[in-house]
């Protein structure tokens, strides 16, 4: 192997190292961003979501509900996509333990 081949290899290694450092920096920045909270993936229609309680059963006392701020504002659901009213109800309602 000639000296020029070694220099070329060193350059390639340095380029690759610099590239990996750049990728690591981007991944680190992305990981530091807060996760976007958008609720679950099921559609409201698929779970029979209605904007009124079913007796005493309502989203605000469901184990899947993530309250909004303030508590009277719409929140999120761990299973259902979109904005969820605290006074709504659906078929997958689950009591808080």
mmCIF file of C-alpha atoms in Angstrom:
data_model
loop_
_atom_site.group_PDB
_atom_site.id
_atom_site.type_symbol
_atom_site.label_atom_id
_atom_site.label_comp_id
_atom_site.label_asym_id
_atom_site.label_seq_id
_atom_site.Cartn_x
_atom_site.Cartn_y
_atom_site.Cartn_z
ATOM 1 C CA UNK A 1 0.000 0.000 0.000
ATOM 2 C CA UNK A 2 1.440 3.368 -0.916
ATOM 3 C CA UNK A 3 1.523 6.466 1.296
ATOM 4 C CA UNK A 4 -1.155 8.138 -0.826
ATOM 5 C CA UNK A 5 -3.521 5.206 -0.266
ATOM 6 C CA UNK A 6 -3.073 5.529 3.499
ATOM 7 C CA UNK A 7 -3.784 9.273 3.360
ATOM 8 C CA UNK A 8 -6.864 8.647 1.302
ATOM 9 C CA UNK A 9 -8.040 6.041 3.792
ATOM 10 C CA UNK A 10 -7.424 8.395 6.705
ATOM 11 C CA UNK A 11 -9.409 11.112 4.937
ATOM 12 C CA UNK A 12 -12.231 8.703 4.356
ATOM 13 C CA UNK A 13 -12.222 7.685 8.011
ATOM 14 C CA UNK A 14 -12.232 11.335 9.097
ATOM 15 C CA UNK A 15 -15.105 12.113 6.716
ATOM 16 C CA UNK A 16 -17.088 9.160 8.005
ATOM 17 C CA UNK A 17 -16.398 10.130 11.612
ATOM 18 C CA UNK A 18 -17.508 13.699 10.960
ATOM 19 C CA UNK A 19 -20.635 12.414 9.225
ATOM 20 C CA UNK A 20 -21.469 10.119 12.125
ATOM 21 C CA UNK A 21 -20.940 12.958 14.600
ATOM 22 C CA UNK A 22 -23.376 15.093 12.607
ATOM 23 C CA UNK A 23 -25.963 12.328 12.563
ATOM 24 C CA UNK A 24 -25.526 11.788 16.306
ATOM 25 C CA UNK A 25 -26.070 15.497 16.928
ATOM 26 C CA UNK A 26 -29.297 15.518 14.897
ATOM 27 C CA UNK A 27 -30.577 12.397 16.667
ATOM 28 C CA UNK A 28 -29.721 13.928 20.042
ATOM 29 C CA UNK A 29 -31.609 17.123 19.241
ATOM 30 C CA UNK A 30 -34.628 15.158 17.999
ATOM 31 C CA UNK A 31 -34.638 12.983 21.125
ATOM 32 C CA UNK A 32 -34.563 16.068 23.349
ATOM 33 C CA UNK A 33 -37.786 17.415 21.808
ATOM 34 C CA UNK A 34 -40.926 16.654 23.796
ATOM 35 C CA UNK A 35 -43.133 13.957 22.343
ATOM 36 C CA UNK A 36 -46.178 15.210 20.497
ATOM 37 C CA UNK A 37 -49.264 14.201 22.447
ATOM 38 C CA UNK A 38 -52.078 13.538 20.029
ATOM 39 C CA UNK A 39 -53.909 10.741 21.774
ATOM 40 C CA UNK A 40 -54.602 7.272 20.489
ATOM 41 C CA UNK A 41 -55.186 5.946 16.996
ATOM 42 C CA UNK A 42 -58.788 4.691 17.084
ATOM 43 C CA UNK A 43 -61.449 6.884 15.503
ATOM 44 C CA UNK A 44 -64.161 8.318 17.770
ATOM 45 C CA UNK A 45 -66.828 6.697 15.576
ATOM 46 C CA UNK A 46 -65.272 3.234 15.951
ATOM 47 C CA UNK A 47 -65.696 3.366 19.752
ATOM 48 C CA UNK A 48 -69.147 4.964 19.792
ATOM 49 C CA UNK A 49 -67.896 8.313 21.130
ATOM 50 C CA UNK A 50 -70.716 10.683 22.164
ATOM 51 C CA UNK A 51 -70.476 14.191 23.652
ATOM 52 C CA UNK A 52 -72.501 13.328 26.750
ATOM 53 C CA UNK A 53 -71.940 11.038 29.746
ATOM 54 C CA UNK A 54 -73.524 7.607 30.140
ATOM 55 C CA UNK A 55 -74.889 7.912 33.660
ATOM 56 C CA UNK A 56 -71.883 8.504 35.894
ATOM 57 C CA UNK A 57 -69.489 7.161 33.258
ATOM 58 C CA UNK A 58 -67.654 9.940 31.430
ATOM 59 C CA UNK A 59 -64.180 10.541 30.045
ATOM 60 C CA UNK A 60 -63.030 12.546 33.075
ATOM 61 C CA UNK A 61 -63.342 9.413 35.257
ATOM 62 C CA UNK A 62 -61.957 6.963 32.674
ATOM 63 C CA UNK A 63 -58.509 5.410 33.108
ATOM 64 C CA UNK A 64 -57.674 6.182 29.453
ATOM 65 C CA UNK A 65 -58.399 9.924 29.668
ATOM 66 C CA UNK A 66 -55.578 12.502 29.750
ATOM 67 C CA UNK A 67 -57.035 15.747 31.183
ATOM 68 C CA UNK A 68 -56.610 19.088 29.468
ATOM 69 C CA UNK A 69 -55.528 22.307 31.185
ATOM 70 C CA UNK A 70 -57.647 23.425 32.968
ATOM 71 C CA UNK A 71 -59.444 20.191 33.879
ATOM 72 C CA UNK A 72 -62.670 21.468 32.271
ATOM 73 C CA UNK A 73 -60.931 21.851 28.879
ATOM 74 C CA UNK A 74 -60.854 19.056 26.326
ATOM 75 C CA UNK A 75 -58.107 16.516 26.826
ATOM 76 C CA UNK A 76 -56.771 13.441 25.057
ATOM 77 C CA UNK A 77 -57.394 9.715 25.217
ATOM 78 C CA UNK A 78 -54.741 7.007 25.244
ATOM 79 C CA UNK A 79 -56.839 4.999 22.760
ATOM 80 C CA UNK A 80 -58.954 7.471 20.756
ATOM 81 C CA UNK A 81 -57.549 10.090 18.376
ATOM 82 C CA UNK A 82 -58.383 13.768 18.610
ATOM 83 C CA UNK A 83 -59.699 16.204 21.182
ATOM 84 C CA UNK A 84 -61.813 14.522 23.875
ATOM 85 C CA UNK A 85 -64.434 16.248 26.034
ATOM 86 C CA UNK A 86 -64.191 15.455 29.758
ATOM 87 C CA UNK A 87 -67.987 14.983 29.818
ATOM 88 C CA UNK A 88 -68.113 12.616 26.811
ATOM 89 C CA UNK A 89 -68.358 8.825 26.853
ATOM 90 C CA UNK A 90 -67.479 5.886 24.598
ATOM 91 C CA UNK A 91 -67.799 2.100 24.567
ATOM 92 C CA UNK A 92 -64.231 1.515 25.775
ATOM 93 C CA UNK A 93 -64.743 3.564 28.957
ATOM 94 C CA UNK A 94 -62.692 1.988 31.747
ATOM 95 C CA UNK A 95 -62.994 2.949 35.430
ATOM 96 C CA UNK A 96 -60.030 4.520 37.174
ATOM 97 C CA UNK A 97 -58.427 2.189 39.667
#
